Structures are given as structure tokens and as C-alpha cells.
Amino acid sequence: MIVAKQKPVEEIIEEAKEYDKILLAGCNECVTVCEAGGKKEVAVLASALRMYFMNQGKDLKIDEVTLERQCDHEYLEEIRNTIDQYDAVISLACGVGVQFMAEKYMQMPILPGVDTCFMGVTEERGVWTERCQGCGQCVLAKTGGICPVSRCAKRLFNGPCGGSTKGCCEINKDLLCGWQLIVDRLTELGRLEDYEKLAPIKDWSTERAGGPRKVIREDVRL
Amino acid sequence: MKTKTPSKLEKIIRAGHLAVTSECGPPRGSDAEAITKKAEMIKDHVDAINVTDNQTSMTRLSSLASCIHLKLMGLEPTLQMVTRDRNRIALQSDILGAASFDIYNILCLSGDHQQFGDSPTGQNVFDLDSMQLVQTVKLMRDEGKFLGGDEIKRPPKMFIGAAANPFADPFEIRVPRLAKKVAAGAEFIQTQCIYNLEKFELWMKLVRDRGLHEKVAILAGVTPFKTAGMAKYMKNRVPGMDVPDEVVKRMADVPKEKQADEGINICVETIQRLKECEGVRGFHVMAIEWEEKVPEIVERSGLYPRPVLKTDN
Ligand code: SF4
Ligand code: SF4
């Protein structure tokens, strides 16, 4: 999933204070799972904002809605008939949802309510960690199923570096060394000899470096 | 033995001498004297001088410019190059820049993560890793080609080095990792500072078991402690450093004013012991901000005078 975290409420207040009628829009997908922008978080943020502006003596109208997804036309269309009642929308979807809504409703200010962080997993309740950076050319088959791009702080393809210590990364004792994990997995798989194959120089053109990316499937296009 | 480059370091190693290298860290400013003075102190006692590349991610005068200063003094620099800060265009371009000044040695590194230095909020690059940089230099030198496939006019002639840390984890991967660097094209290796001799000797045994010591010249890294505090700091704070308790204790057990001498003693004893270790082809003496001690260490270790090559070209 895409993992996000809630923005500090002070930052949201700062962005929202010039508006009188605001729609708070959550998303039922990733941000619900990572407890940053689902129905529950929308409700909590709405009361925090109402409370704050009430204390400031400001009459603010805040409505709440949580869409099935904000990265699909279909669900974003659900607010087409109501959106004009508002001065601004605070979207608690990830950056993708925020932008897709902005593209659709050209005259409406759409403010982000979360900081979008990474693609990752729920490691345990309340702890989310990164697993993939969408490099566009997956090498997991060669690295025991552990990603050197997202899990090594230096994105080394022939790690581990000299700073790997007791299973942890040189940059932080609380961070597992991705290359230790790769070596452990290759050992478990009985494929440690794969470690000695030199990883070729990466083609980063399928990654961020190549500019905004696009995937097209002619066979499923309408 | 035939050499591949005009490198004096390569010639000394191939002639079967124990090589001695040292290093100078460039200043955090633009005063070239900071580097040339350090080089003056050590130049007669070493075969080549490494110049670090923004080590510990602290912004400094560039390694390449410093190497040029040394070259203009008639010395033999080793350009340290990390992949942290430059993409493949900049790396290849700087390699050519160094080659244009006839810098003949390069040490290929990935580099410490930027969070250790003065720019923790900066980007890192890591377009290549250290092994891929080794491959790149080799391709440029031996095939006269850029990574993009085009031909290089007047290719670089560089003796290719890499680092190895026998003390980092996981230990079982440390020799295979060296094998990988050798396969990539590394011709000399400078190791992490050695304090745990047993572990280093075990690593060397595994290196010999695979015959790697015949394919690559391993220069054992040593760094003298100035104080007991430094020993403790390196033990506890520097990732990938292995300082055994008894070494820290040895430093702590002598009075403060004698600790620097004790640090030098430990360093000299380490070199003397490792001179006997099969496969060690020289020493890399890293006296951090203590370059004036390098001559004493080299002399007391019986590595002075340095060999003079007959045809110096
Ligand atoms: S190799 Fe690329 S696609 Fe595969 S998990 Fe890593 S970042 Fe994602
Ligand atoms: S310690 Fe491990 S995860 Fe961290 S930079 Fe080095 S190889 Fe990568």
C-alpha cells in the first residue's frame, strides 16, 4: 500500500484558515489501512478543526466524506454535484488522490491533509515500513526477494557496505541492513552462490530519473 | 612483472616490495597549503598518497583538486572517489579530469551516507555502487570506452583500487565480497583499520584459501590512536569498526601523556605482525590529522627507506 502520515494539525490550520466552507475528503484504500486518511481520521480532523476555529470565533462549515478511492475517475465523480458548495477541499488521500482531484476540479483549491511517505507494509499495528520504490524493473528474483533499492540506505546493488553492523544499517541502529536481509534469505534458499554474481549497472531510466512515467496496456484500453 | 599503468604504486607492488600508502584529508576551505603541508610531512616515507573524497560526508576541498596539487608537487596521488555524490556522467568526467593530470591511482568507494556529515538534508546519488565504479574505470582504461559505449580519446591509465572491511557484518560474506570486487577489476585493496588481528588473520586465511591474495594486492589499513578516548570512540561509534576490549584497555591503562606513544606502539606492532601474514602486500597508514607521525611509524616498522624504481616513468 501507499503509506502516509497525518500532517501536523497546525500546518493544516495554516493552509485552511482563509476558507469558510471546507470539505474534508478521506479515502477508503491505503490511507485507511495505514490510519492516516480514512473515515475515522476524517472525523477526528474535522472535530479538531471545528474546535479550533470555534475558539477563534470563526464560523467555519466543515463537511466530511470518504470516497472509495481518490485515484479513480469513477469515485471522484461522486462529489461533482456537491463540490461547488465549498471554498476548498482538504483531501486525506495520498498525493496521488489529491492531485487527481485537483486535475478534475480545476477551480477548487485542494489541500493535502497527509504527508505521503512510501510504498510499504504494516509491520505491526502502528508501524509501517518501506518495501518498494517503484524502480520500474524489479530485481527481486536476484536478491532473494528483498529489495536493494528501498531497503539499502545507499541503494547498493552489490552490498553490503562496510558499515553494516550486527544486522543493522550504518545510518541507524533501529534500521535493518537490507543487504544482511538479502544474505540471510539467499542462505535460507541455499543460493548464496548467487551473491557472487556481479549486479550490472542499473538502468535508472525506468525510475524517477527518467521523468514522469506511464504504463499503457493497449489490450485493455477502451 | 608487467604493469598495466604507469603507477608507481603498481610498480612497487609488482616488483614484490611491501607498499606503503598514507592519506591526507583535504581542508574545509580553499587553502591548498593545508594539503601540501601534510603531503610534505609524509612524502619520503610513502609510495602514494590517498586523498579522501568528502569523508564522513563533510563538505571539503575536492579530492580531485587536492590530487592535482600533489601531482604538481611531483608526488603520487591516489584519487579517492565515492559514488554518493556524482552520477555516472560526473564520475567518468572526473576520472578523465584526473587522467588529464596523469593521476595514476584511483580508489573506488561508495562513501558514507550523507546523514553523517554537514548535509544530512541533501540528496544522495548512488547511481553506481563501488563495484560498478571499479568496472567503469576498468572499462574506460582497458577498452577505452565510456559506459555509454563511445570511444574515449586518450583513455585513463589508472591502477584500480577498492576498499574492504573484514570487520563489517555479515562476516561470512566478506571474502565473497572481496572476490566480487576482484572480479569487477580491483587490483589493490586498502582495508579498514585493523585492531582485531585475529579476525583479520582469519579473513586473510579465507582470502588465501580462495587464492584471492594472488589476484589482488591487499594493503592492510592501520590507524594509530592518539588517546584512549579515540579508541573508545572508534569502538563504540564508528560503524564497521572492530576495536577489541584489550586494545582499549591497553590505551586506557597508560597515563594520558603517554597514550599517544602507546598508540604509535600498537600501530607499529600491528604492522610488524602483519608483515608476516601471507598475502599482505603493504600497508595503508591512516594517521588522521596526525600525519607528522607517519615517518616514525614507517621507520620503526622497518619499511624505510622506500624502494626507488629504476625507470621512473
Ligand atoms: S527492485 Fe524496484 S520494483 Fe522491485 S521492489 Fe525494489 S524498487 Fe520495487
Ligand atoms: S549498512 Fe546495509 S542497508 Fe545500510 S547502506 Fe550499508 S549495505 Fe545498505
PDB file of N, CA, C and O and ligand atoms in Angstrom, chain A residues 148 151-156 158-165 167-172 175-181, chain B residues 110-111 113 126 169 174 177 239, ligand 2:
ATOM      1  N   PRO A 148      16.983  -4.208  -2.851  1.00  0.00           N
ATOM      2  CA  PRO A 148      18.157  -3.397  -2.529  1.00  0.00           C
ATOM      3  C   PRO A 148      17.910  -1.902  -2.751  1.00  0.00           C
ATOM      4  O   PRO A 148      18.608  -1.077  -2.180  1.00  0.00           O
ATOM      5  N   ARG A 151      15.548  -0.936   0.501  1.00  0.00           N
ATOM      6  CA  ARG A 151      15.914  -1.373   1.848  1.00  0.00           C
ATOM      7  C   ARG A 151      17.376  -1.184   2.183  1.00  0.00           C
ATOM      8  O   ARG A 151      17.819  -1.491   3.270  1.00  0.00           O
ATOM      9  N   CYS A 152      18.148  -0.699   1.221  1.00  0.00           N
ATOM     10  CA  CYS A 152      19.538  -0.344   1.496  1.00  0.00           C
ATOM     11  C   CYS A 152      19.605   1.181   1.414  1.00  0.00           C
ATOM     12  O   CYS A 152      19.161   1.772   0.427  1.00  0.00           O
ATOM     13  N   ALA A 153      20.167   1.787   2.438  1.00  0.00           N
ATOM     14  CA  ALA A 153      20.180   3.252   2.506  1.00  0.00           C
ATOM     15  C   ALA A 153      20.982   3.870   1.370  1.00  0.00           C
ATOM     16  O   ALA A 153      20.859   5.057   1.084  1.00  0.00           O
ATOM     17  N   LYS A 154      21.844   3.055   0.724  1.00  0.00           N
ATOM     18  CA  LYS A 154      22.628   3.579  -0.390  1.00  0.00           C
ATOM     19  C   LYS A 154      22.214   2.954  -1.726  1.00  0.00           C
ATOM     20  O   LYS A 154      22.923   3.088  -2.722  1.00  0.00           O
ATOM     21  N   ARG A 155      21.121   2.227  -1.726  1.00  0.00           N
ATOM     22  CA  ARG A 155      20.647   1.577  -2.942  1.00  0.00           C
ATOM     23  C   ARG A 155      21.757   0.772  -3.618  1.00  0.00           C
ATOM     24  O   ARG A 155      21.897   0.804  -4.843  1.00  0.00           O
ATOM     25  N   LEU A 156      22.567   0.087  -2.826  1.00  0.00           N
ATOM     26  CA  LEU A 156      23.674  -0.673  -3.416  1.00  0.00           C
ATOM     27  C   LEU A 156      23.131  -1.922  -4.089  1.00  0.00           C
ATOM     28  O   LEU A 156      22.265  -2.603  -3.552  1.00  0.00           O
ATOM     29  N   ASN A 158      25.430  -4.206  -5.096  1.00  0.00           N
ATOM     30  CA  ASN A 158      26.415  -5.213  -4.701  1.00  0.00           C
ATOM     31  C   ASN A 158      26.843  -4.920  -3.261  1.00  0.00           C
ATOM     32  O   ASN A 158      27.979  -4.616  -2.990  1.00  0.00           O
ATOM     33  N   GLY A 159      25.894  -4.997  -2.358  1.00  0.00           N
ATOM     34  CA  GLY A 159      26.194  -4.714  -0.954  1.00  0.00           C
ATOM     35  C   GLY A 159      26.685  -5.963  -0.253  1.00  0.00           C
ATOM     36  O   GLY A 159      26.974  -6.951  -0.923  1.00  0.00           O
ATOM     37  N   PRO A 160      26.783  -5.957   1.063  1.00  0.00           N
ATOM     38  CA  PRO A 160      26.574  -4.805   1.938  1.00  0.00           C
ATOM     39  C   PRO A 160      27.808  -3.919   1.995  1.00  0.00           C
ATOM     40  O   PRO A 160      28.903  -4.374   1.710  1.00  0.00           O
ATOM     41  N   CYS A 161      27.608  -2.675   2.372  1.00  0.00           N
ATOM     42  CA  CYS A 161      28.749  -1.778   2.502  1.00  0.00           C
ATOM     43  C   CYS A 161      29.508  -2.095   3.774  1.00  0.00           C
ATOM     44  O   CYS A 161      29.114  -2.967   4.544  1.00  0.00           O
ATOM     45  N   GLY A 162      30.580  -1.375   3.989  1.00  0.00           N
ATOM     46  CA  GLY A 162      31.419  -1.633   5.156  1.00  0.00           C
ATOM     47  C   GLY A 162      30.827  -1.152   6.470  1.00  0.00           C
ATOM     48  O   GLY A 162      31.425  -1.321   7.515  1.00  0.00           O
ATOM     49  N   GLY A 163      29.653  -0.556   6.407  1.00  0.00           N
ATOM     50  CA  GLY A 163      29.071  -0.025   7.638  1.00  0.00           C
ATOM     51  C   GLY A 163      28.029  -0.931   8.274  1.00  0.00           C
ATOM     52  O   GLY A 163      27.524  -0.647   9.348  1.00  0.00           O
ATOM     53  N   SER A 164      27.742  -2.067   7.615  1.00  0.00           N
ATOM     54  CA  SER A 164      26.732  -2.992   8.137  1.00  0.00           C
ATOM     55  C   SER A 164      27.218  -3.607   9.445  1.00  0.00           C
ATOM     56  O   SER A 164      28.273  -4.224   9.498  1.00  0.00           O
ATOM     57  N   THR A 165      26.453  -3.407  10.510  1.00  0.00           N
ATOM     58  CA  THR A 165      26.904  -3.861  11.831  1.00  0.00           C
ATOM     59  C   THR A 165      25.793  -4.602  12.564  1.00  0.00           C
ATOM     60  O   THR A 165      24.722  -4.050  12.781  1.00  0.00           O
ATOM     61  N   GLY A 167      23.656  -6.728  11.798  1.00  0.00           N
ATOM     62  CA  GLY A 167      22.342  -6.790  11.151  1.00  0.00           C
ATOM     63  C   GLY A 167      21.704  -5.436  10.901  1.00  0.00           C
ATOM     64  O   GLY A 167      20.646  -5.356  10.291  1.00  0.00           O
ATOM     65  N   CYS A 168      22.354  -4.374  11.375  1.00  0.00           N
ATOM     66  CA  CYS A 168      21.737  -3.056  11.223  1.00  0.00           C
ATOM     67  C   CYS A 168      22.525  -2.172  10.260  1.00  0.00           C
ATOM     68  O   CYS A 168      23.708  -2.372  10.026  1.00  0.00           O
ATOM     69  N   CYS A 169      21.819  -1.180   9.751  1.00  0.00           N
ATOM     70  CA  CYS A 169      22.402  -0.258   8.786  1.00  0.00           C
ATOM     71  C   CYS A 169      23.273   0.775   9.488  1.00  0.00           C
ATOM     72  O   CYS A 169      23.000   1.148  10.631  1.00  0.00           O
ATOM     73  N   GLU A 170      24.292   1.243   8.784  1.00  0.00           N
ATOM     74  CA  GLU A 170      25.189   2.238   9.381  1.00  0.00           C
ATOM     75  C   GLU A 170      24.484   3.530   9.749  1.00  0.00           C
ATOM     76  O   GLU A 170      24.951   4.268  10.602  1.00  0.00           O
ATOM     77  N   ILE A 171      23.356   3.817   9.111  1.00  0.00           N
ATOM     78  CA  ILE A 171      22.749   5.118   9.391  1.00  0.00           C
ATOM     79  C   ILE A 171      21.869   5.105  10.636  1.00  0.00           C
ATOM     80  O   ILE A 171      21.525   6.160  11.155  1.00  0.00           O
ATOM     81  N   ASN A 172      21.507   3.916  11.110  1.00  0.00           N
ATOM     82  CA  ASN A 172      20.576   3.886  12.232  1.00  0.00           C
ATOM     83  C   ASN A 172      20.527   2.479  12.821  1.00  0.00           C
ATOM     84  O   ASN A 172      20.254   1.515  12.116  1.00  0.00           O
ATOM     85  N   LEU A 175      17.434   0.360  12.169  1.00  0.00           N
ATOM     86  CA  LEU A 175      17.073   0.047  10.791  1.00  0.00           C
ATOM     87  C   LEU A 175      17.833  -1.211  10.371  1.00  0.00           C
ATOM     88  O   LEU A 175      19.055  -1.267  10.502  1.00  0.00           O
ATOM     89  N   LEU A 176      17.095  -2.210   9.883  1.00  0.00           N
ATOM     90  CA  LEU A 176      17.791  -3.423   9.455  1.00  0.00           C
ATOM     91  C   LEU A 176      18.580  -3.130   8.181  1.00  0.00           C
ATOM     92  O   LEU A 176      18.137  -2.372   7.336  1.00  0.00           O
ATOM     93  N   CYS A 177      19.752  -3.760   8.074  1.00  0.00           N
ATOM     94  CA  CYS A 177      20.556  -3.625   6.859  1.00  0.00           C
ATOM     95  C   CYS A 177      19.915  -4.479   5.776  1.00  0.00           C
ATOM     96  O   CYS A 177      19.791  -5.692   5.919  1.00  0.00           O
ATOM     97  N   GLY A 178      19.508  -3.860   4.688  1.00  0.00           N
ATOM     98  CA  GLY A 178      18.869  -4.585   3.604  1.00  0.00           C
ATOM     99  C   GLY A 178      19.744  -5.713   3.067  1.00  0.00           C
ATOM    100  O   GLY A 178      19.255  -6.788   2.725  1.00  0.00           O
ATOM    101  N   TRP A 179      21.037  -5.470   3.027  1.00  0.00           N
ATOM    102  CA  TRP A 179      21.931  -6.494   2.484  1.00  0.00           C
ATOM    103  C   TRP A 179      22.140  -7.655   3.445  1.00  0.00           C
ATOM    104  O   TRP A 179      22.350  -8.787   3.001  1.00  0.00           O
ATOM    105  N   GLN A 180      22.067  -7.399   4.734  1.00  0.00           N
ATOM    106  CA  GLN A 180      22.077  -8.516   5.681  1.00  0.00           C
ATOM    107  C   GLN A 180      20.846  -9.387   5.409  1.00  0.00           C
ATOM    108  O   GLN A 180      20.929 -10.612   5.357  1.00  0.00           O
ATOM    109  N   LEU A 181      19.711  -8.734   5.183  1.00  0.00           N
ATOM    110  CA  LEU A 181      18.474  -9.483   4.918  1.00  0.00           C
ATOM    111  C   LEU A 181      18.605 -10.296   3.629  1.00  0.00           C
ATOM    112  O   LEU A 181      18.148 -11.430   3.548  1.00  0.00           O
TER     113      LEU A 181
ATOM    114  N   SER B 110      31.883   3.547  -2.203  1.00  0.00           N
ATOM    115  CA  SER B 110      30.504   4.042  -2.248  1.00  0.00           C
ATOM    116  C   SER B 110      30.381   5.302  -1.392  1.00  0.00           C
ATOM    117  O   SER B 110      29.687   6.238  -1.768  1.00  0.00           O
ATOM    118  N   GLY B 111      31.063   5.340  -0.252  1.00  0.00           N
ATOM    119  CA  GLY B 111      31.027   6.556   0.583  1.00  0.00           C
ATOM    120  C   GLY B 111      30.063   6.421   1.746  1.00  0.00           C
ATOM    121  O   GLY B 111      29.074   5.690   1.661  1.00  0.00           O
ATOM    122  N   HIS B 113      27.113   7.399   4.235  1.00  0.00           N
ATOM    123  CA  HIS B 113      25.814   8.037   3.983  1.00  0.00           C
ATOM    124  C   HIS B 113      25.877   9.513   4.384  1.00  0.00           C
ATOM    125  O   HIS B 113      26.545   9.879   5.348  1.00  0.00           O
ATOM    126  N   PHE B 126      24.310   7.652  -5.672  1.00  0.00           N
ATOM    127  CA  PHE B 126      24.437   6.201  -5.770  1.00  0.00           C
ATOM    128  C   PHE B 126      23.860   5.665  -7.081  1.00  0.00           C
ATOM    129  O   PHE B 126      23.087   4.707  -7.096  1.00  0.00           O
ATOM    130  N   ASP B 169      29.691  -6.709   9.072  1.00  0.00           N
ATOM    131  CA  ASP B 169      28.839  -7.902   9.070  1.00  0.00           C
ATOM    132  C   ASP B 169      28.142  -7.993   7.723  1.00  0.00           C
ATOM    133  O   ASP B 169      28.030  -6.994   7.026  1.00  0.00           O
ATOM    134  N   ARG B 174      32.206 -11.521   3.699  1.00  0.00           N
ATOM    135  CA  ARG B 174      33.290 -10.554   3.494  1.00  0.00           C
ATOM    136  C   ARG B 174      34.321 -11.031   2.472  1.00  0.00           C
ATOM    137  O   ARG B 174      34.866 -10.232   1.719  1.00  0.00           O
ATOM    138  N   ARG B 177      32.638 -11.097  -0.967  1.00  0.00           N
ATOM    139  CA  ARG B 177      32.506  -9.704  -1.436  1.00  0.00           C
ATOM    140  C   ARG B 177      33.825  -9.217  -2.030  1.00  0.00           C
ATOM    141  O   ARG B 177      33.846  -8.524  -3.049  1.00  0.00           O
ATOM    142  N   PRO B 239      30.617   2.920  12.715  1.00  0.00           N
ATOM    143  CA  PRO B 239      30.064   1.677  12.175  1.00  0.00           C
ATOM    144  C   PRO B 239      31.134   0.879  11.420  1.00  0.00           C
ATOM    145  O   PRO B 239      31.962   1.457  10.724  1.00  0.00           O
TER     146      PRO B 239
HETATM  147  S1  SF4 C   2      24.558  -0.875   6.151  1.00  0.00           S
HETATM  148 FE1  SF4 C   2      23.384  -2.205   4.772  1.00  0.00          FE
HETATM  149  S2  SF4 C   2      21.482  -1.102   4.338  1.00  0.00           S
HETATM  150 FE2  SF4 C   2      22.890   0.362   5.243  1.00  0.00          FE
HETATM  151  S3  SF4 C   2      23.877   1.345   3.492  1.00  0.00           S
HETATM  152 FE3  SF4 C   2      25.201  -0.358   4.078  1.00  0.00          FE
HETATM  153  S4  SF4 C   2      24.529  -2.116   2.877  1.00  0.00           S
HETATM  154 FE4  SF4 C   2      22.936  -0.556   2.727  1.00  0.00          FE
END
